[in-house]
């Protein structure tokens, strides 16, 4: 808050300043109005409307099926709730890899129809033209290197990436390229901690890690994983802060029992 009680909004510039001052950046995903309102009120720096919505909201096995229209629906819901956080939206699979004109149209739809502040795109040199075109239209771009879930069928598995020197070198070069092109930040997913630290210290723009150790400039987790809503996903990098699956199930069982026993509603709960 400022002295006038106005909310000081986080911008891409704020994130660069945070890196300069060594202040870690906190990022979390959200996909709907109610959750985004809580997360924003908690003081989150960046809210990512991730295409992980495909998994945790829609129940798909991968992030590939989610559409641009569906991402726009989620992102617009999040933006309506947010007062302070920077809102970044994933460009979904198929909305930017075809050609750079289509990529720009997708980014423009997200910015116009949701009110979000930036887009995120997976990949390095192979999406260079699309990144350049979107940036030159004035849309801030967050990069995403390492494990890029939209390419899961190319990788074959979700194991740690860039353990071999050739892939690590490609990632170093891609991170430098994305910075040169003008990206404001890069997500580093599931790569060795030493490599993430080295890449982060070689860049002026902040990196946000997930499964990349504590040498990055910030951290991101998927909301449903850190709240324990999703019990089936247990990677080593995940820290759970709640066990909401169990808590919500217990509350629901309690409600069912109250309805069945006619305990609910009682005299005070009726007109
Ligand atoms: O879609 C997503 O949630 C992401 C994060 C895991 C970085 O891309």
mmCIF file of C-alpha atoms and ligand atoms in Angstrom:
data_model
loop_
_atom_site.group_PDB
_atom_site.id
_atom_site.type_symbol
_atom_site.label_atom_id
_atom_site.label_comp_id
_atom_site.label_asym_id
_atom_site.label_seq_id
_atom_site.Cartn_x
_atom_site.Cartn_y
_atom_site.Cartn_z
ATOM 1 C CA UNK A 1 0.000 0.000 0.000
ATOM 2 C CA UNK A 2 1.099 3.589 -0.589
ATOM 3 C CA UNK A 3 0.643 6.336 2.037
ATOM 4 C CA UNK A 4 -2.732 7.262 0.440
ATOM 5 C CA UNK A 5 -3.928 3.691 0.914
ATOM 6 C CA UNK A 6 -3.773 3.057 -2.838
ATOM 7 C CA UNK A 7 -2.521 -0.348 -3.877
ATOM 8 C CA UNK A 8 0.942 -0.271 -5.446
ATOM 9 C CA UNK A 9 0.598 -2.493 -8.483
ATOM 10 C CA UNK A 10 3.368 -4.884 -9.439
ATOM 11 C CA UNK A 11 4.698 -4.257 -12.946
ATOM 12 C CA UNK A 12 7.326 -5.950 -15.074
ATOM 13 C CA UNK A 13 9.593 -3.090 -14.028
ATOM 14 C CA UNK A 14 8.979 -3.897 -10.338
ATOM 15 C CA UNK A 15 10.223 -7.433 -10.958
ATOM 16 C CA UNK A 16 13.469 -6.183 -12.515
ATOM 17 C CA UNK A 17 13.960 -3.909 -9.486
ATOM 18 C CA UNK A 18 13.311 -6.826 -7.130
ATOM 19 C CA UNK A 19 16.056 -8.801 -8.858
ATOM 20 C CA UNK A 20 18.408 -5.831 -8.621
ATOM 21 C CA UNK A 21 17.757 -5.576 -4.878
ATOM 22 C CA UNK A 22 17.933 -9.327 -4.299
ATOM 23 C CA UNK A 23 14.276 -9.556 -3.227
ATOM 24 C CA UNK A 24 12.814 -12.961 -4.180
ATOM 25 C CA UNK A 25 9.708 -12.957 -6.397
ATOM 26 C CA UNK A 26 6.694 -15.052 -5.340
ATOM 27 C CA UNK A 27 4.491 -16.429 -8.110
ATOM 28 C CA UNK A 28 1.555 -18.831 -7.879
ATOM 29 C CA UNK A 29 -1.003 -20.031 -10.390
ATOM 30 C CA UNK A 30 -4.718 -19.193 -10.226
ATOM 31 C CA UNK A 31 -7.543 -19.848 -12.625
ATOM 32 C CA UNK A 32 -10.688 -18.357 -11.093
ATOM 33 C CA UNK A 33 -12.032 -15.202 -9.426
ATOM 34 C CA UNK A 34 -12.385 -16.471 -5.835
ATOM 35 C CA UNK A 35 -8.926 -18.004 -5.499
ATOM 36 C CA UNK A 36 -7.269 -15.075 -7.288
ATOM 37 C CA UNK A 37 -8.901 -12.677 -4.823
ATOM 38 C CA UNK A 38 -7.384 -14.540 -1.846
ATOM 39 C CA UNK A 39 -3.949 -14.858 -3.425
ATOM 40 C CA UNK A 40 -3.834 -11.211 -4.458
ATOM 41 C CA UNK A 41 -4.926 -10.136 -0.947
ATOM 42 C CA UNK A 42 -2.103 -12.264 0.510
ATOM 43 C CA UNK A 43 0.415 -10.100 -1.358
ATOM 44 C CA UNK A 44 1.445 -12.329 -4.261
ATOM 45 C CA UNK A 45 3.838 -10.646 -6.689
ATOM 46 C CA UNK A 46 2.799 -12.530 -9.820
ATOM 47 C CA UNK A 47 -0.283 -14.625 -10.571
ATOM 48 C CA UNK A 48 0.174 -17.024 -13.450
ATOM 49 C CA UNK A 49 -2.945 -18.160 -15.266
ATOM 50 C CA UNK A 50 -1.111 -21.306 -16.291
ATOM 51 C CA UNK A 51 -2.166 -23.782 -18.914
ATOM 52 C CA UNK A 52 -1.907 -26.211 -15.976
ATOM 53 C CA UNK A 53 -5.616 -25.279 -15.830
ATOM 54 C CA UNK A 54 -5.882 -28.053 -18.392
ATOM 55 C CA UNK A 55 -4.790 -30.527 -15.666
ATOM 56 C CA UNK A 56 -6.133 -29.130 -12.407
ATOM 57 C CA UNK A 57 -9.329 -27.436 -13.595
ATOM 58 C CA UNK A 58 -10.367 -29.575 -16.569
ATOM 59 C CA UNK A 59 -8.860 -32.958 -15.589
ATOM 60 C CA UNK A 60 -6.831 -33.513 -18.760
ATOM 61 C CA UNK A 61 -3.649 -35.581 -18.527
ATOM 62 C CA UNK A 62 -1.527 -32.931 -20.274
ATOM 63 C CA UNK A 63 -1.634 -29.190 -20.921
ATOM 64 C CA UNK A 64 -2.146 -29.718 -24.660
ATOM 65 C CA UNK A 65 -5.965 -29.791 -24.938
ATOM 66 C CA UNK A 66 -6.751 -26.406 -23.342
ATOM 67 C CA UNK A 67 -7.900 -23.834 -25.908
ATOM 68 C CA UNK A 68 -7.254 -20.121 -26.287
ATOM 69 C CA UNK A 69 -10.942 -19.428 -25.539
ATOM 70 C CA UNK A 70 -10.706 -21.461 -22.317
ATOM 71 C CA UNK A 71 -7.517 -19.635 -21.248
ATOM 72 C CA UNK A 72 -9.266 -16.333 -21.917
ATOM 73 C CA UNK A 73 -12.209 -17.388 -19.727
ATOM 74 C CA UNK A 74 -9.855 -18.292 -16.829
ATOM 75 C CA UNK A 75 -7.676 -15.197 -17.248
ATOM 76 C CA UNK A 76 -10.609 -12.748 -17.383
ATOM 77 C CA UNK A 77 -11.994 -14.296 -14.159
ATOM 78 C CA UNK A 78 -8.611 -13.861 -12.433
ATOM 79 C CA UNK A 79 -8.111 -10.282 -13.634
ATOM 80 C CA UNK A 80 -11.521 -9.258 -12.244
ATOM 81 C CA UNK A 81 -10.268 -10.247 -8.765
ATOM 82 C CA UNK A 82 -6.803 -8.733 -8.811
ATOM 83 C CA UNK A 83 -5.821 -5.327 -7.437
ATOM 84 C CA UNK A 84 -2.074 -5.665 -6.952
ATOM 85 C CA UNK A 85 -0.434 -8.710 -8.562
ATOM 86 C CA UNK A 86 0.997 -8.815 -12.065
ATOM 87 C CA UNK A 87 -1.168 -11.242 -14.079
ATOM 88 C CA UNK A 88 0.648 -13.388 -16.650
ATOM 89 C CA UNK A 89 -1.262 -15.737 -18.960
ATOM 90 C CA UNK A 90 0.061 -18.828 -20.739
ATOM 91 C CA UNK A 91 -0.370 -18.873 -24.490
ATOM 92 C CA UNK A 92 -1.780 -22.393 -24.903
ATOM 93 C CA UNK A 93 -0.377 -25.115 -27.147
ATOM 94 C CA UNK A 94 -1.219 -24.479 -30.805
ATOM 95 C CA UNK A 95 -1.883 -20.770 -30.400
ATOM 96 C CA UNK A 96 1.642 -19.548 -31.224
ATOM 97 C CA UNK A 97 3.810 -22.307 -32.694
ATOM 98 C CA UNK A 98 2.263 -22.198 -36.190
ATOM 99 C CA UNK A 99 3.458 -18.795 -37.309
ATOM 100 C CA UNK A 100 4.291 -15.453 -35.762
ATOM 101 C CA UNK A 101 1.161 -13.709 -37.088
ATOM 102 C CA UNK A 102 -1.081 -16.265 -35.434
ATOM 103 C CA UNK A 103 1.037 -15.914 -32.267
ATOM 104 C CA UNK A 104 0.508 -12.151 -32.258
ATOM 105 C CA UNK A 105 -3.247 -12.562 -32.801
ATOM 106 C CA UNK A 106 -3.402 -14.970 -29.844
ATOM 107 C CA UNK A 107 -1.465 -12.586 -27.600
ATOM 108 C CA UNK A 108 -3.652 -9.658 -28.663
ATOM 109 C CA UNK A 109 -6.816 -11.625 -27.874
ATOM 110 C CA UNK A 110 -5.490 -12.395 -24.395
ATOM 111 C CA UNK A 111 -4.566 -8.769 -23.699
ATOM 112 C CA UNK A 112 -7.792 -7.294 -25.122
ATOM 113 C CA UNK A 113 -10.291 -9.837 -23.826
ATOM 114 C CA UNK A 114 -8.867 -10.429 -20.328
ATOM 115 C CA UNK A 115 -7.084 -7.264 -19.204
ATOM 116 C CA UNK A 116 -4.022 -9.343 -18.217
ATOM 117 C CA UNK A 117 -0.584 -7.749 -18.131
ATOM 118 C CA UNK A 118 1.663 -10.211 -19.978
ATOM 119 C CA UNK A 119 1.831 -13.573 -21.727
ATOM 120 C CA UNK A 120 4.090 -16.583 -21.168
ATOM 121 C CA UNK A 121 5.436 -18.792 -23.950
ATOM 122 C CA UNK A 122 7.350 -22.077 -23.832
ATOM 123 C CA UNK A 123 10.566 -22.436 -25.835
ATOM 124 C CA UNK A 124 13.712 -20.674 -26.991
ATOM 125 C CA UNK A 125 15.162 -20.150 -30.476
ATOM 126 C CA UNK A 126 12.370 -22.152 -32.131
ATOM 127 C CA UNK A 127 9.780 -19.513 -31.192
ATOM 128 C CA UNK A 128 12.053 -16.499 -31.755
ATOM 129 C CA UNK A 129 9.959 -14.924 -34.519
ATOM 130 C CA UNK A 130 6.750 -15.205 -32.510
ATOM 131 C CA UNK A 131 8.381 -13.690 -29.408
ATOM 132 C CA UNK A 132 9.799 -10.793 -31.454
ATOM 133 C CA UNK A 133 6.471 -10.044 -33.107
ATOM 134 C CA UNK A 134 4.535 -10.083 -29.835
ATOM 135 C CA UNK A 135 7.136 -7.914 -28.092
ATOM 136 C CA UNK A 136 7.150 -5.423 -30.944
ATOM 137 C CA UNK A 137 3.386 -5.016 -30.497
ATOM 138 C CA UNK A 138 4.069 -3.912 -26.923
ATOM 139 C CA UNK A 139 2.968 -7.106 -25.162
ATOM 140 C CA UNK A 140 5.352 -8.174 -22.357
ATOM 141 C CA UNK A 141 6.560 -11.771 -22.696
ATOM 142 C CA UNK A 142 7.723 -14.176 -19.990
ATOM 143 C CA UNK A 143 9.822 -17.053 -21.371
ATOM 144 C CA UNK A 144 9.745 -20.660 -20.162
ATOM 145 C CA UNK A 145 12.718 -23.034 -20.544
ATOM 146 C CA UNK A 146 13.753 -26.448 -19.219
ATOM 147 C CA UNK A 147 10.827 -28.812 -18.855
ATOM 148 C CA UNK A 148 8.220 -27.329 -21.169
ATOM 149 C CA UNK A 149 5.046 -29.396 -20.656
ATOM 150 C CA UNK A 150 3.555 -28.449 -24.045
ATOM 151 C CA UNK A 151 6.366 -30.554 -25.588
ATOM 152 C CA UNK A 152 5.754 -33.580 -23.378
ATOM 153 C CA UNK A 153 5.252 -35.917 -26.328
ATOM 154 C CA UNK A 154 8.666 -34.893 -27.684
ATOM 155 C CA UNK A 155 10.376 -35.438 -24.282
ATOM 156 C CA UNK A 156 8.405 -38.585 -23.457
ATOM 157 C CA UNK A 157 8.583 -38.050 -19.671
ATOM 158 C CA UNK A 158 8.464 -35.328 -17.019
ATOM 159 C CA UNK A 159 11.992 -36.068 -15.711
ATOM 160 C CA UNK A 160 14.582 -33.367 -14.942
ATOM 161 C CA UNK A 161 15.805 -31.608 -18.117
ATOM 162 C CA UNK A 162 19.243 -30.304 -19.168
ATOM 163 C CA UNK A 163 21.303 -32.798 -17.158
ATOM 164 C CA UNK A 164 23.459 -33.425 -20.241
ATOM 165 C CA UNK A 165 25.901 -30.687 -21.260
ATOM 166 C CA UNK A 166 24.511 -30.227 -24.791
ATOM 167 C CA UNK A 167 21.002 -29.497 -23.505
ATOM 168 C CA UNK A 168 22.365 -27.320 -20.674
ATOM 169 C CA UNK A 169 24.352 -25.272 -23.207
ATOM 170 C CA UNK A 170 21.292 -24.844 -25.422
ATOM 171 C CA UNK A 171 19.332 -23.641 -22.400
ATOM 172 C CA UNK A 172 22.072 -21.118 -21.468
ATOM 173 C CA UNK A 173 22.020 -19.766 -25.033
ATOM 174 C CA UNK A 174 18.209 -19.657 -25.180
ATOM 175 C CA UNK A 175 18.025 -17.746 -21.894
ATOM 176 C CA UNK A 176 20.457 -15.145 -23.261
ATOM 177 C CA UNK A 177 18.480 -14.933 -26.497
ATOM 178 C CA UNK A 178 15.163 -14.388 -24.695
ATOM 179 C CA UNK A 179 16.741 -11.615 -22.622
ATOM 180 C CA UNK A 180 18.209 -9.974 -25.762
ATOM 181 C CA UNK A 181 14.837 -10.133 -27.522
ATOM 182 C CA UNK A 182 13.256 -8.266 -24.610
ATOM 183 C CA UNK A 183 11.471 -10.852 -22.446
ATOM 184 C CA UNK A 184 10.950 -9.478 -18.927
ATOM 185 C CA UNK A 185 11.445 -12.768 -17.076
ATOM 186 C CA UNK A 186 11.977 -16.492 -17.673
ATOM 187 C CA UNK A 187 10.486 -19.530 -15.924
ATOM 188 C CA UNK A 188 13.048 -22.312 -15.425
ATOM 189 C CA UNK A 189 11.267 -25.617 -14.881
ATOM 190 C CA UNK A 190 12.781 -28.809 -13.493
ATOM 191 C CA UNK A 191 16.457 -28.345 -14.275
ATOM 192 C CA UNK A 192 19.507 -28.946 -12.024
ATOM 193 C CA UNK A 193 19.815 -26.312 -9.279
ATOM 194 C CA UNK A 194 23.426 -25.482 -10.200
ATOM 195 C CA UNK A 195 22.465 -24.753 -13.814
ATOM 196 C CA UNK A 196 19.474 -22.623 -12.744
ATOM 197 C CA UNK A 197 21.720 -20.596 -10.426
ATOM 198 C CA UNK A 198 24.315 -20.083 -13.164
ATOM 199 C CA UNK A 199 21.692 -19.059 -15.756
ATOM 200 C CA UNK A 200 20.014 -16.690 -13.282
ATOM 201 C CA UNK A 201 23.219 -14.935 -12.332
ATOM 202 C CA UNK A 202 24.106 -14.485 -16.023
ATOM 203 C CA UNK A 203 20.864 -12.596 -16.748
ATOM 204 C CA UNK A 204 19.647 -9.103 -15.876
ATOM 205 C CA UNK A 205 16.009 -10.208 -16.089
ATOM 206 C CA UNK A 206 14.617 -12.309 -13.224
ATOM 207 C CA UNK A 207 14.170 -16.062 -13.432
ATOM 208 C CA UNK A 208 11.316 -17.847 -11.683
ATOM 209 C CA UNK A 209 12.015 -21.464 -10.788
ATOM 210 C CA UNK A 210 9.877 -24.539 -10.326
ATOM 211 C CA UNK A 211 11.898 -27.582 -9.371
ATOM 212 C CA UNK A 212 15.039 -25.557 -10.131
ATOM 213 C CA UNK A 213 16.460 -24.982 -6.639
ATOM 214 C CA UNK A 214 16.887 -21.755 -4.700
ATOM 215 C CA UNK A 215 19.343 -19.968 -6.970
ATOM 216 C CA UNK A 216 16.608 -18.485 -9.154
ATOM 217 C CA UNK A 217 15.211 -14.984 -8.564
ATOM 218 C CA UNK A 218 11.762 -16.267 -7.626
ATOM 219 C CA UNK A 219 9.650 -19.380 -7.205
ATOM 220 C CA UNK A 220 6.367 -20.596 -8.675
ATOM 221 C CA UNK A 221 4.091 -23.481 -7.728
ATOM 222 C CA UNK A 222 0.760 -24.711 -9.019
ATOM 223 C CA UNK A 223 -1.926 -23.608 -6.543
ATOM 224 C CA UNK A 224 -3.726 -26.956 -6.373
ATOM 225 C CA UNK A 225 -0.456 -28.754 -5.645
ATOM 226 C CA UNK A 226 0.716 -26.441 -2.845
ATOM 227 C CA UNK A 227 -2.731 -26.457 -1.204
ATOM 228 C CA UNK A 228 -2.900 -30.253 -1.324
ATOM 229 C CA UNK A 229 -6.079 -30.258 -3.421
ATOM 230 C CA UNK A 230 -4.332 -32.572 -5.827
ATOM 231 C CA UNK A 231 -3.057 -35.578 -3.824
ATOM 232 C CA UNK A 232 -1.729 -37.619 -6.733
ATOM 233 C CA UNK A 233 1.159 -35.347 -7.720
ATOM 234 C CA UNK A 234 4.147 -35.719 -5.396
ATOM 235 C CA UNK A 235 7.365 -34.496 -7.006
ATOM 236 C CA UNK A 236 10.342 -33.833 -4.744
ATOM 237 C CA UNK A 237 10.266 -30.080 -5.440
ATOM 238 C CA UNK A 238 6.711 -29.623 -4.165
ATOM 239 C CA UNK A 239 6.124 -28.180 -0.689
ATOM 240 C CA UNK A 240 2.529 -28.645 0.476
ATOM 241 C CA UNK A 241 1.138 -25.938 2.748
ATOM 242 C CA UNK A 242 -2.280 -27.531 3.318
ATOM 243 C CA UNK A 243 -4.098 -30.833 2.852
ATOM 244 C CA UNK A 244 -7.222 -29.397 1.313
ATOM 245 C CA UNK A 245 -8.300 -32.611 -0.401
ATOM 246 C CA UNK A 246 -8.737 -34.226 3.034
ATOM 247 C CA UNK A 247 -10.178 -31.099 4.688
ATOM 248 C CA UNK A 248 -12.749 -30.467 1.935
ATOM 249 C CA UNK A 249 -13.697 -34.146 1.849
ATOM 250 C CA UNK A 250 -14.213 -34.167 5.654
ATOM 251 C CA UNK A 251 -16.312 -30.982 5.521
ATOM 252 C CA UNK A 252 -18.374 -32.449 2.689
ATOM 253 C CA UNK A 253 -18.943 -35.713 4.563
ATOM 254 C CA UNK A 254 -20.001 -33.686 7.605
ATOM 255 C CA UNK A 255 -22.505 -31.703 5.511
ATOM 256 C CA UNK A 256 -23.946 -34.891 3.976
ATOM 257 C CA UNK A 257 -24.354 -36.394 7.467
ATOM 258 C CA UNK A 258 -26.079 -33.214 8.730
ATOM 259 C CA UNK A 259 -28.514 -33.225 5.790
ATOM 260 C CA UNK A 260 -29.282 -36.937 6.160
ATOM 261 C CA UNK A 261 -29.836 -36.633 9.922
ATOM 262 C CA UNK A 262 -31.975 -33.475 9.441
ATOM 263 C CA UNK A 263 -29.578 -31.624 11.768
ATOM 264 C CA UNK A 264 -29.205 -29.008 8.974
ATOM 265 C CA UNK A 265 -30.847 -26.537 8.769
ATOM 266 C CA UNK A 266 -31.692 -25.806 12.407
ATOM 267 C CA UNK A 267 -34.053 -23.134 13.804
ATOM 268 C CA UNK A 268 -31.474 -20.325 13.451
ATOM 269 C CA UNK A 269 -30.748 -21.309 9.853
ATOM 270 C CA UNK A 270 -34.274 -20.819 8.550
ATOM 271 C CA UNK A 271 -36.740 -17.920 8.026
HETATM 272 O O1 LIG B 1 1.068 -23.832 -16.437
HETATM 273 C C1 LIG B 1 1.716 -23.665 -15.397
HETATM 274 O O2 LIG B 1 1.190 -23.779 -14.274
HETATM 275 C C2 LIG B 1 3.132 -23.343 -15.513
HETATM 276 C C3 LIG B 1 3.939 -23.342 -14.264
HETATM 277 C C4 LIG B 1 4.203 -24.721 -13.821
HETATM 278 C C5 LIG B 1 5.193 -22.564 -14.414
HETATM 279 O O3 LIG B 1 3.606 -23.107 -16.581
#
